[in-house]
């Protein structure tokens, strides 16, 4: 099982860009991916509305891919643990939405999943560095959460650099995930900045061959990850 700090970049296709009427097949189409990214939106924390726990439970039965649940919902303190109990490999919730990030992370981990902390573009890394020991992953959003197919925010790269430096200086092993606008023309700068877990929606499901797109993204990221990061994060 992959652990945070592994040297290899990981690709997590986002089913937000898939055909929701054929989710099982769409998961199969990216069987060569590392994780399958699932976006929960509640029309409160973000303007958009997507799916919830029943769909995750069904997907768990339909695919062997580890499920990476990204909760863009209010009150994750209440709901996050249910996704862990449903068998998600990882449950990420937003720092801005949680009342008690530490307690929520602990309940996710206690239920057997990895815990991820997501930061919207305006949320600074400094405010959360002290709680990172409770997490397996930091998600630096590279768009405003809510919709697929938005333009990549290159101005989030300094946050990735800062997070990678902090983890290295403190000998902490977390994945750094980027989500939003990650594609063939942006994944390399994410990797160079220090990201090692890449969510891609439209770049994978918008491609003629989603599995080929996964492989191509992984190769680009692999070539761009600085040698100095390998094995040290
Ligand atoms: C956006 C979601 C993303 C979305 C990314 O709020 O969190 O996971 O699916 O889509 P792309 O890769 O198309 O920007
Ligand atoms: Zn997402």
XYZ file of C-alpha atoms and ligand atoms in Angstrom:
248
model
C 0.000 0.000 0.000
C 1.314 3.433 -0.920
C 2.600 5.484 1.965
C 3.042 9.229 2.179
C 6.594 10.041 1.289
C 6.930 7.421 -1.415
C 9.165 8.632 -4.207
C 6.691 8.055 -7.000
C 4.106 10.589 -8.116
C 0.512 9.430 -7.798
C -2.364 10.225 -10.151
C -5.958 10.454 -8.913
C -8.513 10.973 -11.710
C -11.536 12.971 -10.572
C -14.842 11.381 -11.487
C -16.436 14.832 -11.454
C -15.568 14.907 -15.160
C -16.807 11.355 -15.789
C -20.225 10.193 -17.000
C -22.264 9.878 -13.792
C -24.618 7.372 -15.421
C -21.707 4.946 -15.934
C -19.503 5.466 -12.888
C -18.457 1.820 -12.541
C -17.201 1.697 -16.132
C -15.586 5.111 -15.800
C -13.622 3.846 -12.776
C -12.583 0.779 -14.823
C -11.359 3.092 -17.583
C -8.641 4.416 -15.233
C -7.681 1.127 -13.581
C -4.021 2.125 -14.002
C -4.475 5.162 -11.741
C -3.292 5.232 -8.134
C -6.445 6.541 -6.464
C -9.910 7.513 -7.669
C -10.830 11.040 -6.571
C -14.476 11.664 -5.626
C -15.774 15.201 -5.069
C -18.557 15.709 -2.565
C -20.239 19.135 -2.859
C -23.212 20.308 -0.816
C -24.351 23.557 -2.460
C -23.428 25.334 0.799
C -19.681 25.185 1.297
C -19.401 25.454 -2.488
C -22.122 26.567 -4.927
C -22.276 23.247 -6.733
C -24.062 20.026 -5.724
C -22.705 16.584 -6.558
C -22.871 13.268 -4.752
C -22.654 11.780 -1.284
C -22.130 8.661 0.753
C -24.424 6.209 -1.131
C -22.476 6.730 -4.344
C -19.181 6.186 -2.541
C -20.561 2.977 -1.028
C -21.580 1.758 -4.478
C -18.246 2.705 -6.037
C -16.434 0.837 -3.288
C -18.109 -2.342 -4.521
C -17.540 -1.506 -8.185
C -13.778 -0.848 -8.219
C -10.554 -1.992 -6.587
C -9.067 1.485 -6.889
C -8.501 3.189 -3.534
C -11.132 5.887 -3.082
C -9.952 9.423 -2.343
C -12.908 11.387 -0.972
C -12.704 15.182 -1.169
C -15.396 16.708 1.009
C -16.365 20.216 -0.071
C -19.159 20.345 2.477
C -20.137 22.178 5.621
C -19.801 20.392 8.936
C -17.240 17.755 7.944
C -16.843 17.140 11.686
C -20.126 15.298 11.460
C -19.913 13.610 8.063
C -16.268 12.741 7.381
C -16.115 9.607 9.501
C -18.933 7.999 7.480
C -16.754 8.060 4.373
C -13.925 6.402 6.270
C -16.325 3.761 7.546
C -17.520 3.192 3.979
C -13.986 2.074 3.132
C -12.459 5.193 1.561
C -8.669 5.000 1.514
C -8.453 8.709 2.215
C -10.900 11.356 3.409
C -9.983 14.998 2.863
C -11.996 17.824 4.356
C -11.651 21.594 4.179
C -9.956 23.488 6.976
C -12.340 26.407 6.381
C -15.416 24.243 7.004
C -14.344 22.319 10.097
C -14.894 23.309 13.706
C -12.179 21.018 15.065
C -9.700 19.855 12.439
C -7.688 17.737 14.860
C -10.659 15.841 16.232
C -12.043 15.255 12.745
C -8.699 13.963 11.483
C -8.464 11.636 14.472
C -11.911 10.208 13.878
C -11.077 9.565 10.196
C -7.862 7.776 11.128
C -9.562 5.832 13.915
C -12.020 4.530 11.323
C -9.105 3.202 9.267
C -8.634 5.815 6.538
C -5.938 8.336 5.768
C -6.817 11.908 6.637
C -6.343 14.895 4.350
C -6.560 18.618 5.032
C -7.640 20.863 2.141
C -6.852 24.562 1.834
C -8.779 26.911 -0.439
C -6.651 29.343 -2.442
C -7.103 32.185 0.069
C -6.254 30.034 3.093
C -2.680 30.339 4.240
C -0.471 27.386 5.025
C 0.896 29.089 8.162
C -2.402 28.801 9.981
C -2.392 25.010 9.736
C 1.221 23.871 9.898
C 0.882 23.052 13.595
C -1.827 20.441 13.006
C -0.173 18.596 10.113
C 1.070 15.762 12.325
C -2.567 14.659 12.517
C -2.758 14.249 8.728
C -1.455 12.050 5.918
C -2.066 14.539 3.145
C -2.262 18.268 2.526
C -4.428 19.336 -0.414
C -3.441 22.671 -1.899
C -6.373 23.723 -4.086
C -5.224 25.138 -7.407
C -8.699 26.463 -8.277
C -11.594 27.750 -6.181
C -13.338 24.522 -5.188
C -16.702 23.848 -6.790
C -16.295 23.048 -10.464
C -14.181 21.012 -12.837
C -12.519 22.470 -15.891
C -11.367 25.727 -14.327
C -8.120 27.491 -15.071
C -5.074 26.411 -13.055
C -3.894 28.984 -10.488
C -0.131 29.070 -10.882
C 0.028 31.548 -8.000
C -0.648 28.629 -5.630
C 2.808 27.179 -6.351
C 4.523 29.190 -3.577
C 2.129 27.543 -1.090
C 3.212 24.123 -2.365
C 6.875 25.120 -2.105
C 6.344 26.409 1.431
C 4.541 23.225 2.478
C 7.197 20.951 0.974
C 9.962 22.919 2.693
C 8.136 22.763 6.028
C 7.649 18.993 5.752
C 11.274 18.446 4.857
C 12.573 20.696 7.636
C 10.383 18.935 10.161
C 10.977 15.441 8.793
C 7.268 14.895 8.291
C 5.830 12.558 5.684
C 2.624 13.757 4.090
C 1.514 13.695 0.504
C 1.035 17.101 -1.048
C -1.926 16.922 -3.385
C -2.891 19.523 -5.975
C -6.419 19.692 -7.373
C -7.804 21.955 -10.074
C -6.561 22.621 -13.582
C -3.897 19.925 -13.350
C -3.129 18.827 -16.911
C -0.249 18.059 -19.272
C 0.773 21.721 -19.376
C 0.611 22.364 -15.609
C 1.565 19.114 -13.858
C 5.291 19.674 -14.234
C 5.302 22.961 -12.362
C 3.257 21.329 -9.592
C 5.788 18.513 -9.339
C 8.739 20.890 -9.357
C 7.102 22.893 -6.550
C 6.843 19.746 -4.431
C 3.472 18.140 -5.116
C 3.453 14.349 -5.368
C -0.264 13.527 -5.658
C -2.132 14.901 -8.640
C -5.886 15.113 -9.117
C -6.981 15.504 -12.727
C -10.589 15.607 -13.886
C -11.028 17.054 -17.344
C -7.437 16.193 -18.344
C -8.230 12.498 -17.834
C -11.930 12.092 -18.611
C -11.859 14.676 -21.375
C -9.181 12.637 -23.141
C -9.993 10.139 -25.864
C -8.210 7.431 -23.856
C -8.387 8.157 -20.097
C -5.881 5.416 -19.164
C -3.334 6.804 -21.618
C -3.865 10.273 -20.152
C -3.106 8.885 -16.673
C 0.129 7.324 -17.896
C 1.173 10.485 -19.723
C 0.507 12.665 -16.670
C 2.446 10.295 -14.420
C 5.425 10.318 -16.780
C 5.476 14.092 -16.923
C 5.294 14.391 -13.145
C 7.962 11.762 -12.664
C 10.361 13.567 -14.968
C 9.760 16.860 -13.177
C 9.987 15.824 -9.507
C 13.294 17.205 -8.244
C 15.825 14.470 -7.421
C 16.327 16.188 -4.060
C 12.732 15.388 -3.152
C 12.940 11.699 -3.948
C 12.838 9.556 -0.860
C 12.933 12.562 1.424
C 9.257 13.419 1.364
C -12.955 21.069 -8.019
C -12.736 19.619 -7.657
C -11.787 18.912 -8.550
C -12.216 18.852 -10.003
C -10.976 19.092 -10.784
O -13.490 21.750 -6.967
O -12.226 19.506 -6.334
O -11.449 17.618 -8.071
O -12.788 17.651 -10.407
O -11.299 19.168 -12.124
P -10.246 19.644 -13.227
O -9.077 18.693 -13.136
O -11.012 19.536 -14.486
O -9.834 21.043 -12.888
Zn -11.427 17.501 -5.725
